[in-house]
């Protein structure tokens, strides 16, 4: 079976991923042969976005199952890969699914078939989220978004960016403000790349412009993705999301989060329990990309705090756009019922 998206290609046990650290200027595809290579690719954000890392990890484990005959060794490699990024729960959800298959009937065929299912299911989940979300968007609206939540972050059309894409294809005349998303610039580098391809009109802004833009322009909605949603509706997403939610409250702007059920952590009661990934200090002392390394803080003697995600409390959320509909402050109490 052949799988293909804007960020991933898989056929005959050959997995290729677009190197997201080189975008938007350089479209280089990486071949991934082992889960150890996949671990590094995920850790260095060459592949990123909660749903996509789950899908990519699963397919790299399918390749591994071709040569690894021991279910026990397969499971320990899968657990190891699950440690590559701690906040996005989709990674462990995908790995748990493969481990359950390995426990029942371990073979290359059963593992590959489950990994393919994880890919195709994500495509469908994105489609459903996008349709539910697009129904909320009126012609002529302006939407602000953060980080990258499109085809570079999922196997399909995306979550928050999928909603924007769907509204655009429905011929709604929408405009987008794209947060640059410091420190690793997923908005500035990746969301602009996707919006250019989709033909959606946008303005790129620095994260610290969002408040002024809300005050001086007509922002109708903020829509973001999620890396983990707790059972009370609190959710973790790219650092800067919480600040946007607070700004929305002050300015009376609707604040939505869009995600598939695979982003819900059914074992996590509140946002307090969500593990937050702390990343390397070097990411705040400069930037590195196709342009090389630009550094503005000294290598030594500069103390850094670099949480990659923050947690937005449920009380700041207008609506949760999930694959089975849009939840509000009342109905979000029922998300535990989405567990399969
Ligand atoms: O560190 P990243 O780039 O993997 O963070 C990505 C995000 O925070 C996204 O908003 C989230 O994963 C949802 S993607 C559909």
mmCIF file of C-alpha atoms and ligand atoms in Angstrom:
data_model
loop_
_atom_site.group_PDB
_atom_site.id
_atom_site.type_symbol
_atom_site.label_atom_id
_atom_site.label_comp_id
_atom_site.label_asym_id
_atom_site.label_seq_id
_atom_site.Cartn_x
_atom_site.Cartn_y
_atom_site.Cartn_z
ATOM 1 C CA UNK A 1 0.000 0.000 0.000
ATOM 2 C CA UNK A 2 1.229 3.475 -0.912
ATOM 3 C CA UNK A 3 0.772 6.337 1.571
ATOM 4 C CA UNK A 4 1.432 9.925 0.617
ATOM 5 C CA UNK A 5 0.987 13.339 2.202
ATOM 6 C CA UNK A 6 2.796 16.658 1.897
ATOM 7 C CA UNK A 7 5.172 15.561 4.674
ATOM 8 C CA UNK A 8 5.414 11.741 4.430
ATOM 9 C CA UNK A 9 5.697 8.990 1.809
ATOM 10 C CA UNK A 10 5.565 5.255 2.529
ATOM 11 C CA UNK A 11 5.666 2.332 0.112
ATOM 12 C CA UNK A 12 7.163 -1.177 0.283
ATOM 13 C CA UNK A 13 8.754 -0.521 3.699
ATOM 14 C CA UNK A 14 10.406 2.656 2.454
ATOM 15 C CA UNK A 15 9.613 5.700 4.623
ATOM 16 C CA UNK A 16 10.456 9.241 3.558
ATOM 17 C CA UNK A 17 9.826 12.440 5.486
ATOM 18 C CA UNK A 18 10.246 16.040 4.468
ATOM 19 C CA UNK A 19 12.945 17.691 6.615
ATOM 20 C CA UNK A 20 10.923 20.438 8.314
ATOM 21 C CA UNK A 21 14.002 22.173 9.720
ATOM 22 C CA UNK A 22 14.997 23.179 6.172
ATOM 23 C CA UNK A 23 11.623 24.528 5.078
ATOM 24 C CA UNK A 24 10.472 26.809 3.514
ATOM 25 C CA UNK A 25 13.490 27.244 1.228
ATOM 26 C CA UNK A 26 14.766 23.716 0.878
ATOM 27 C CA UNK A 27 12.418 20.761 0.254
ATOM 28 C CA UNK A 28 14.634 17.812 1.185
ATOM 29 C CA UNK A 29 13.202 14.332 1.804
ATOM 30 C CA UNK A 30 14.907 12.107 4.389
ATOM 31 C CA UNK A 31 14.823 8.325 4.179
ATOM 32 C CA UNK A 32 14.196 6.727 7.578
ATOM 33 C CA UNK A 33 15.349 3.136 7.973
ATOM 34 C CA UNK A 34 15.325 2.461 11.711
ATOM 35 C CA UNK A 35 13.475 3.559 14.873
ATOM 36 C CA UNK A 36 16.830 4.901 16.157
ATOM 37 C CA UNK A 37 17.023 7.253 13.177
ATOM 38 C CA UNK A 38 13.368 8.137 13.757
ATOM 39 C CA UNK A 39 14.149 8.994 17.397
ATOM 40 C CA UNK A 40 16.728 11.590 16.301
ATOM 41 C CA UNK A 41 14.471 12.944 13.552
ATOM 42 C CA UNK A 42 11.644 13.483 16.058
ATOM 43 C CA UNK A 43 13.939 14.914 18.742
ATOM 44 C CA UNK A 44 15.478 17.426 16.347
ATOM 45 C CA UNK A 45 12.015 18.418 14.999
ATOM 46 C CA UNK A 46 12.795 17.344 11.436
ATOM 47 C CA UNK A 47 9.381 15.761 11.784
ATOM 48 C CA UNK A 48 7.011 17.398 14.262
ATOM 49 C CA UNK A 49 3.381 18.080 15.098
ATOM 50 C CA UNK A 50 1.579 15.774 17.538
ATOM 51 C CA UNK A 51 -0.377 13.566 15.096
ATOM 52 C CA UNK A 52 2.438 13.305 12.529
ATOM 53 C CA UNK A 53 5.054 12.130 15.016
ATOM 54 C CA UNK A 54 2.676 9.320 16.066
ATOM 55 C CA UNK A 55 2.125 8.281 12.438
ATOM 56 C CA UNK A 56 5.824 8.525 11.474
ATOM 57 C CA UNK A 57 6.952 6.610 14.560
ATOM 58 C CA UNK A 58 4.423 3.844 13.840
ATOM 59 C CA UNK A 59 5.623 3.439 10.235
ATOM 60 C CA UNK A 60 9.297 3.339 11.320
ATOM 61 C CA UNK A 61 8.359 0.563 13.760
ATOM 62 C CA UNK A 62 6.609 -1.329 10.941
ATOM 63 C CA UNK A 63 9.914 -1.295 9.027
ATOM 64 C CA UNK A 64 11.666 -2.536 12.163
ATOM 65 C CA UNK A 65 9.165 -5.405 12.518
ATOM 66 C CA UNK A 66 10.295 -6.706 9.123
ATOM 67 C CA UNK A 67 13.626 -7.841 10.557
ATOM 68 C CA UNK A 68 13.010 -8.052 14.324
ATOM 69 C CA UNK A 69 11.505 -11.456 15.072
ATOM 70 C CA UNK A 70 11.122 -11.011 18.853
ATOM 71 C CA UNK A 71 7.901 -9.339 20.030
ATOM 72 C CA UNK A 72 9.627 -8.427 23.315
ATOM 73 C CA UNK A 73 12.509 -6.631 21.585
ATOM 74 C CA UNK A 74 10.009 -4.917 19.282
ATOM 75 C CA UNK A 75 8.056 -3.657 22.279
ATOM 76 C CA UNK A 76 11.121 -2.310 24.057
ATOM 77 C CA UNK A 77 12.203 -0.464 20.885
ATOM 78 C CA UNK A 78 8.701 0.986 20.615
ATOM 79 C CA UNK A 79 8.802 2.172 24.245
ATOM 80 C CA UNK A 80 12.201 3.755 23.636
ATOM 81 C CA UNK A 81 10.863 5.646 20.599
ATOM 82 C CA UNK A 82 7.977 6.890 22.753
ATOM 83 C CA UNK A 83 10.496 8.805 24.850
ATOM 84 C CA UNK A 84 11.631 11.003 21.948
ATOM 85 C CA UNK A 85 9.123 13.754 22.845
ATOM 86 C CA UNK A 86 7.182 13.833 26.109
ATOM 87 C CA UNK A 87 4.281 16.269 25.633
ATOM 88 C CA UNK A 88 2.480 15.125 22.463
ATOM 89 C CA UNK A 89 0.355 12.201 23.629
ATOM 90 C CA UNK A 90 -0.385 11.030 20.061
ATOM 91 C CA UNK A 91 3.081 9.456 19.964
ATOM 92 C CA UNK A 92 2.363 7.150 22.919
ATOM 93 C CA UNK A 93 -1.198 6.506 21.704
ATOM 94 C CA UNK A 94 0.221 5.193 18.388
ATOM 95 C CA UNK A 95 2.921 3.168 20.135
ATOM 96 C CA UNK A 96 0.414 1.662 22.597
ATOM 97 C CA UNK A 97 -1.680 0.527 19.634
ATOM 98 C CA UNK A 98 1.305 -1.263 18.074
ATOM 99 C CA UNK A 99 2.244 -2.845 21.411
ATOM 100 C CA UNK A 100 -1.327 -4.154 21.803
ATOM 101 C CA UNK A 101 -1.071 -5.723 18.322
ATOM 102 C CA UNK A 102 2.350 -7.199 19.159
ATOM 103 C CA UNK A 103 0.897 -8.727 22.332
ATOM 104 C CA UNK A 104 -1.904 -10.383 20.388
ATOM 105 C CA UNK A 105 -0.213 -11.529 17.186
ATOM 106 C CA UNK A 106 3.250 -10.176 16.368
ATOM 107 C CA UNK A 107 4.338 -10.175 12.726
ATOM 108 C CA UNK A 108 5.479 -7.644 10.153
ATOM 109 C CA UNK A 109 2.068 -7.864 8.463
ATOM 110 C CA UNK A 110 0.016 -7.184 11.617
ATOM 111 C CA UNK A 111 2.260 -4.293 12.722
ATOM 112 C CA UNK A 112 2.414 -2.725 9.255
ATOM 113 C CA UNK A 113 -1.341 -3.013 8.868
ATOM 114 C CA UNK A 114 -1.909 -1.187 12.200
ATOM 115 C CA UNK A 115 0.628 1.532 11.286
ATOM 116 C CA UNK A 116 -1.139 2.067 7.949
ATOM 117 C CA UNK A 117 -4.459 2.255 9.821
ATOM 118 C CA UNK A 118 -2.994 4.964 12.093
ATOM 119 C CA UNK A 119 -2.032 6.974 8.984
ATOM 120 C CA UNK A 120 -5.358 6.591 7.163
ATOM 121 C CA UNK A 121 -7.355 7.214 10.317
ATOM 122 C CA UNK A 122 -5.477 10.470 10.913
ATOM 123 C CA UNK A 123 -6.358 11.631 7.390
ATOM 124 C CA UNK A 124 -10.053 11.000 8.157
ATOM 125 C CA UNK A 125 -9.861 12.630 11.602
ATOM 126 C CA UNK A 126 -8.370 15.780 10.056
ATOM 127 C CA UNK A 127 -11.158 15.865 7.472
ATOM 128 C CA UNK A 128 -13.842 15.634 10.176
ATOM 129 C CA UNK A 129 -12.200 18.254 12.431
ATOM 130 C CA UNK A 130 -11.839 20.593 9.456
ATOM 131 C CA UNK A 131 -15.501 20.254 8.470
ATOM 132 C CA UNK A 132 -16.776 20.822 12.024
ATOM 133 C CA UNK A 133 -14.475 23.818 12.454
ATOM 134 C CA UNK A 134 -15.187 25.391 9.054
ATOM 135 C CA UNK A 135 -18.890 25.451 9.924
ATOM 136 C CA UNK A 136 -18.025 27.971 12.665
ATOM 137 C CA UNK A 137 -16.281 30.359 10.273
ATOM 138 C CA UNK A 138 -18.304 33.027 8.545
ATOM 139 C CA UNK A 139 -17.533 34.650 5.224
ATOM 140 C CA UNK A 140 -15.159 37.601 5.678
ATOM 141 C CA UNK A 141 -13.703 36.501 9.022
ATOM 142 C CA UNK A 142 -10.141 36.999 10.190
ATOM 143 C CA UNK A 143 -8.457 34.206 12.125
ATOM 144 C CA UNK A 144 -5.235 34.207 14.092
ATOM 145 C CA UNK A 145 -3.305 30.959 14.485
ATOM 146 C CA UNK A 146 -0.142 29.780 16.219
ATOM 147 C CA UNK A 147 2.610 27.288 15.378
ATOM 148 C CA UNK A 148 1.949 24.843 12.507
ATOM 149 C CA UNK A 149 -1.053 22.519 12.531
ATOM 150 C CA UNK A 150 -1.479 21.633 8.859
ATOM 151 C CA UNK A 151 -0.296 18.879 6.539
ATOM 152 C CA UNK A 152 3.195 19.237 8.020
ATOM 153 C CA UNK A 153 1.858 18.315 11.460
ATOM 154 C CA UNK A 154 -0.577 15.528 10.527
ATOM 155 C CA UNK A 155 -1.065 12.841 7.883
ATOM 156 C CA UNK A 156 -3.995 14.782 6.460
ATOM 157 C CA UNK A 157 -5.101 18.384 5.956
ATOM 158 C CA UNK A 158 -4.362 19.369 9.548
ATOM 159 C CA UNK A 159 -6.320 20.432 12.609
ATOM 160 C CA UNK A 160 -6.490 24.220 13.203
ATOM 161 C CA UNK A 161 -4.953 24.841 9.783
ATOM 162 C CA UNK A 162 -7.251 22.180 8.336
ATOM 163 C CA UNK A 163 -10.212 24.248 9.559
ATOM 164 C CA UNK A 164 -8.761 27.328 7.841
ATOM 165 C CA UNK A 165 -8.043 25.329 4.660
ATOM 166 C CA UNK A 166 -11.585 23.903 4.605
ATOM 167 C CA UNK A 167 -13.205 27.340 5.098
ATOM 168 C CA UNK A 168 -11.061 28.670 2.231
ATOM 169 C CA UNK A 169 -12.039 25.794 -0.083
ATOM 170 C CA UNK A 170 -15.677 26.537 0.798
ATOM 171 C CA UNK A 171 -14.988 29.919 -0.830
ATOM 172 C CA UNK A 172 -15.303 31.862 2.404
ATOM 173 C CA UNK A 173 -13.320 35.033 2.079
ATOM 174 C CA UNK A 174 -11.041 34.615 5.079
ATOM 175 C CA UNK A 175 -7.804 36.243 6.192
ATOM 176 C CA UNK A 176 -5.238 34.731 8.552
ATOM 177 C CA UNK A 177 -2.726 36.234 10.965
ATOM 178 C CA UNK A 178 0.138 33.793 11.500
ATOM 179 C CA UNK A 179 2.127 33.956 14.729
ATOM 180 C CA UNK A 180 5.806 33.528 13.945
ATOM 181 C CA UNK A 181 6.036 31.109 16.939
ATOM 182 C CA UNK A 182 9.317 31.672 18.724
ATOM 183 C CA UNK A 183 11.685 30.051 19.364
ATOM 184 C CA UNK A 184 11.656 27.563 16.450
ATOM 185 C CA UNK A 185 9.470 29.589 14.078
ATOM 186 C CA UNK A 186 7.008 26.912 12.996
ATOM 187 C CA UNK A 187 4.518 29.663 12.091
ATOM 188 C CA UNK A 188 6.979 31.844 10.199
ATOM 189 C CA UNK A 189 8.619 28.981 8.329
ATOM 190 C CA UNK A 190 5.976 26.241 7.991
ATOM 191 C CA UNK A 191 2.484 27.757 8.225
ATOM 192 C CA UNK A 192 3.400 30.479 5.713
ATOM 193 C CA UNK A 193 4.739 27.728 3.382
ATOM 194 C CA UNK A 194 1.455 25.829 3.654
ATOM 195 C CA UNK A 195 -0.770 28.914 3.289
ATOM 196 C CA UNK A 196 1.183 29.956 0.180
ATOM 197 C CA UNK A 197 0.540 26.535 -1.344
ATOM 198 C CA UNK A 198 -3.165 26.722 -0.400
ATOM 199 C CA UNK A 199 -3.555 30.297 -1.651
ATOM 200 C CA UNK A 200 -4.994 31.560 1.643
ATOM 201 C CA UNK A 201 -4.266 35.283 2.252
ATOM 202 C CA UNK A 202 -2.327 35.983 5.446
ATOM 203 C CA UNK A 203 -0.043 38.311 7.372
ATOM 204 C CA UNK A 204 2.895 36.981 9.342
ATOM 205 C CA UNK A 205 3.347 38.635 12.740
ATOM 206 C CA UNK A 206 5.780 38.222 15.638
ATOM 207 C CA UNK A 207 4.204 36.549 18.676
ATOM 208 C CA UNK A 208 4.496 39.764 20.680
ATOM 209 C CA UNK A 209 2.320 41.619 18.136
ATOM 210 C CA UNK A 210 -0.753 39.465 18.783
ATOM 211 C CA UNK A 211 -2.170 41.748 21.521
ATOM 212 C CA UNK A 212 -1.859 44.890 19.425
ATOM 213 C CA UNK A 213 -3.303 43.122 16.385
ATOM 214 C CA UNK A 214 -6.322 42.022 18.451
ATOM 215 C CA UNK A 215 -6.793 45.570 19.688
ATOM 216 C CA UNK A 216 -6.416 47.327 16.349
ATOM 217 C CA UNK A 217 -7.613 44.827 13.719
ATOM 218 C CA UNK A 218 -10.804 42.822 13.575
ATOM 219 C CA UNK A 219 -9.727 39.347 14.769
ATOM 220 C CA UNK A 220 -12.831 37.145 14.898
ATOM 221 C CA UNK A 221 -11.300 33.936 16.154
ATOM 222 C CA UNK A 222 -8.082 32.391 17.349
ATOM 223 C CA UNK A 223 -7.771 28.709 16.394
ATOM 224 C CA UNK A 224 -4.851 26.586 17.602
ATOM 225 C CA UNK A 225 -3.930 22.897 17.777
ATOM 226 C CA UNK A 226 -3.091 20.753 20.792
ATOM 227 C CA UNK A 227 -0.437 18.282 21.897
ATOM 228 C CA UNK A 228 -2.408 16.808 24.784
ATOM 229 C CA UNK A 229 -5.914 17.465 26.087
ATOM 230 C CA UNK A 230 -6.722 16.554 29.691
ATOM 231 C CA UNK A 231 -10.125 15.193 30.722
ATOM 232 C CA UNK A 232 -11.215 18.563 32.137
ATOM 233 C CA UNK A 233 -10.474 20.309 28.809
ATOM 234 C CA UNK A 234 -7.171 21.909 29.826
ATOM 235 C CA UNK A 235 -4.686 21.415 27.007
ATOM 236 C CA UNK A 236 -1.000 21.710 26.175
ATOM 237 C CA UNK A 237 0.117 23.320 22.944
ATOM 238 C CA UNK A 238 3.115 25.192 21.578
ATOM 239 C CA UNK A 239 4.535 27.770 23.968
ATOM 240 C CA UNK A 240 2.685 31.051 23.477
ATOM 241 C CA UNK A 241 -0.771 29.483 23.205
ATOM 242 C CA UNK A 242 -1.686 30.327 26.804
ATOM 243 C CA UNK A 243 -0.744 33.988 26.238
ATOM 244 C CA UNK A 244 -3.063 34.061 23.214
ATOM 245 C CA UNK A 245 -5.930 32.621 25.285
ATOM 246 C CA UNK A 246 -5.428 35.326 27.927
ATOM 247 C CA UNK A 247 -5.329 38.024 25.229
ATOM 248 C CA UNK A 248 -8.547 36.648 23.732
ATOM 249 C CA UNK A 249 -10.278 36.878 27.095
ATOM 250 C CA UNK A 250 -9.250 40.521 27.469
ATOM 251 C CA UNK A 251 -10.279 41.453 23.920
ATOM 252 C CA UNK A 252 -13.456 39.344 23.758
ATOM 253 C CA UNK A 253 -12.146 37.172 20.909
ATOM 254 C CA UNK A 254 -13.368 33.557 20.551
ATOM 255 C CA UNK A 255 -10.605 31.064 21.307
ATOM 256 C CA UNK A 256 -10.847 27.557 19.796
ATOM 257 C CA UNK A 257 -8.647 24.472 19.993
ATOM 258 C CA UNK A 258 -8.838 21.828 17.242
ATOM 259 C CA UNK A 259 -7.615 18.243 17.697
ATOM 260 C CA UNK A 260 -8.423 14.569 17.072
ATOM 261 C CA UNK A 261 -9.425 12.149 19.857
ATOM 262 C CA UNK A 262 -5.858 10.763 19.644
ATOM 263 C CA UNK A 263 -4.719 13.986 21.361
ATOM 264 C CA UNK A 264 -6.913 13.340 24.409
ATOM 265 C CA UNK A 265 -5.070 11.751 27.319
ATOM 266 C CA UNK A 266 -7.788 9.686 28.969
ATOM 267 C CA UNK A 267 -5.484 9.036 31.932
ATOM 268 C CA UNK A 268 -4.809 12.716 32.568
ATOM 269 C CA UNK A 269 -7.391 14.458 34.790
ATOM 270 C CA UNK A 270 -6.180 18.082 34.414
ATOM 271 C CA UNK A 271 -3.510 20.171 32.733
ATOM 272 C CA UNK A 272 -1.433 20.018 35.935
ATOM 273 C CA UNK A 273 -0.403 16.456 35.089
ATOM 274 C CA UNK A 274 0.747 17.175 31.514
ATOM 275 C CA UNK A 275 4.523 16.758 31.165
ATOM 276 C CA UNK A 276 6.107 19.816 29.554
ATOM 277 C CA UNK A 277 9.129 19.298 27.334
ATOM 278 C CA UNK A 278 12.090 21.497 28.248
ATOM 279 C CA UNK A 279 14.375 22.043 25.285
ATOM 280 C CA UNK A 280 18.011 22.987 24.871
ATOM 281 C CA UNK A 281 19.199 26.511 25.759
ATOM 282 C CA UNK A 282 20.802 26.914 22.333
ATOM 283 C CA UNK A 283 17.323 27.386 20.796
ATOM 284 C CA UNK A 284 16.941 30.699 22.644
ATOM 285 C CA UNK A 285 20.451 31.963 22.052
ATOM 286 C CA UNK A 286 20.004 32.102 18.317
ATOM 287 C CA UNK A 287 18.372 30.406 15.334
ATOM 288 C CA UNK A 288 19.595 27.738 12.949
ATOM 289 C CA UNK A 289 18.157 26.871 9.546
ATOM 290 C CA UNK A 290 18.927 26.803 5.848
ATOM 291 C CA UNK A 291 20.552 30.225 6.478
ATOM 292 C CA UNK A 292 23.095 28.726 8.891
ATOM 293 C CA UNK A 293 23.424 29.744 12.530
ATOM 294 C CA UNK A 294 22.623 33.243 13.751
ATOM 295 C CA UNK A 295 23.492 33.761 17.391
ATOM 296 C CA UNK A 296 22.685 36.752 19.615
ATOM 297 C CA UNK A 297 23.354 35.481 23.145
ATOM 298 C CA UNK A 298 26.710 34.228 24.392
ATOM 299 C CA UNK A 299 27.236 30.454 24.426
ATOM 300 C CA UNK A 300 28.368 30.542 28.067
ATOM 301 C CA UNK A 301 26.990 32.448 31.045
ATOM 302 C CA UNK A 302 23.482 33.078 29.728
ATOM 303 C CA UNK A 303 20.858 31.149 31.714
ATOM 304 C CA UNK A 304 17.846 30.055 29.730
ATOM 305 C CA UNK A 305 14.376 28.706 30.475
ATOM 306 C CA UNK A 306 12.961 26.964 27.396
ATOM 307 C CA UNK A 307 9.618 25.176 27.893
ATOM 308 C CA UNK A 308 8.434 23.997 24.455
ATOM 309 C CA UNK A 309 4.750 23.964 25.447
ATOM 310 C CA UNK A 310 2.340 25.657 27.839
ATOM 311 C CA UNK A 311 -1.009 24.653 29.297
ATOM 312 C CA UNK A 312 -4.180 26.622 28.618
ATOM 313 C CA UNK A 313 -6.910 26.167 31.243
ATOM 314 C CA UNK A 314 -10.299 25.019 29.991
ATOM 315 C CA UNK A 315 -11.988 28.155 31.354
ATOM 316 C CA UNK A 316 -10.297 30.239 28.611
ATOM 317 C CA UNK A 317 -11.564 28.056 25.759
ATOM 318 C CA UNK A 318 -14.666 28.983 23.739
ATOM 319 C CA UNK A 319 -14.848 25.628 21.967
ATOM 320 C CA UNK A 320 -12.986 22.352 21.407
ATOM 321 C CA UNK A 321 -13.222 21.368 17.728
ATOM 322 C CA UNK A 322 -12.863 17.586 17.851
ATOM 323 C CA UNK A 323 -13.384 14.948 15.167
ATOM 324 C CA UNK A 324 -16.889 14.140 16.408
ATOM 325 C CA UNK A 325 -18.105 17.708 16.799
ATOM 326 C CA UNK A 326 -17.588 20.992 18.602
ATOM 327 C CA UNK A 327 -17.631 20.849 22.406
ATOM 328 C CA UNK A 328 -18.421 23.796 24.682
ATOM 329 C CA UNK A 329 -17.819 24.537 28.374
ATOM 330 C CA UNK A 330 -20.738 22.246 29.316
ATOM 331 C CA UNK A 331 -20.271 19.344 26.869
ATOM 332 C CA UNK A 332 -16.476 19.111 27.264
ATOM 333 C CA UNK A 333 -17.225 17.370 30.565
ATOM 334 C CA UNK A 334 -18.255 14.368 28.411
ATOM 335 C CA UNK A 335 -15.005 13.909 26.473
ATOM 336 C CA UNK A 336 -14.147 10.803 28.440
ATOM 337 C CA UNK A 337 -16.930 9.130 26.411
ATOM 338 C CA UNK A 338 -14.764 9.478 23.273
ATOM 339 C CA UNK A 339 -12.437 6.739 24.542
ATOM 340 C CA UNK A 340 -12.527 3.727 22.184
HETATM 341 O O1 LIG B 1 7.088 21.401 18.745
HETATM 342 P P1 LIG B 1 6.099 21.131 17.656
HETATM 343 O O2 LIG B 1 6.359 21.901 16.417
HETATM 344 O O3 LIG B 1 5.938 19.644 17.409
HETATM 345 O O4 LIG B 1 4.710 21.650 18.258
HETATM 346 C C1 LIG B 1 3.555 21.505 17.469
HETATM 347 C C2 LIG B 1 2.350 22.074 18.098
HETATM 348 O O5 LIG B 1 2.370 22.601 19.189
HETATM 349 C C3 LIG B 1 1.054 21.886 17.362
HETATM 350 O O6 LIG B 1 0.180 22.938 17.615
HETATM 351 C C4 LIG B 1 0.396 20.564 17.832
HETATM 352 O O7 LIG B 1 1.312 19.518 17.774
HETATM 353 C C5 LIG B 1 -0.801 20.235 17.043
HETATM 354 S S1 LIG B 1 -0.406 19.788 15.380
HETATM 355 C C6 LIG B 1 -1.835 19.322 14.615
#
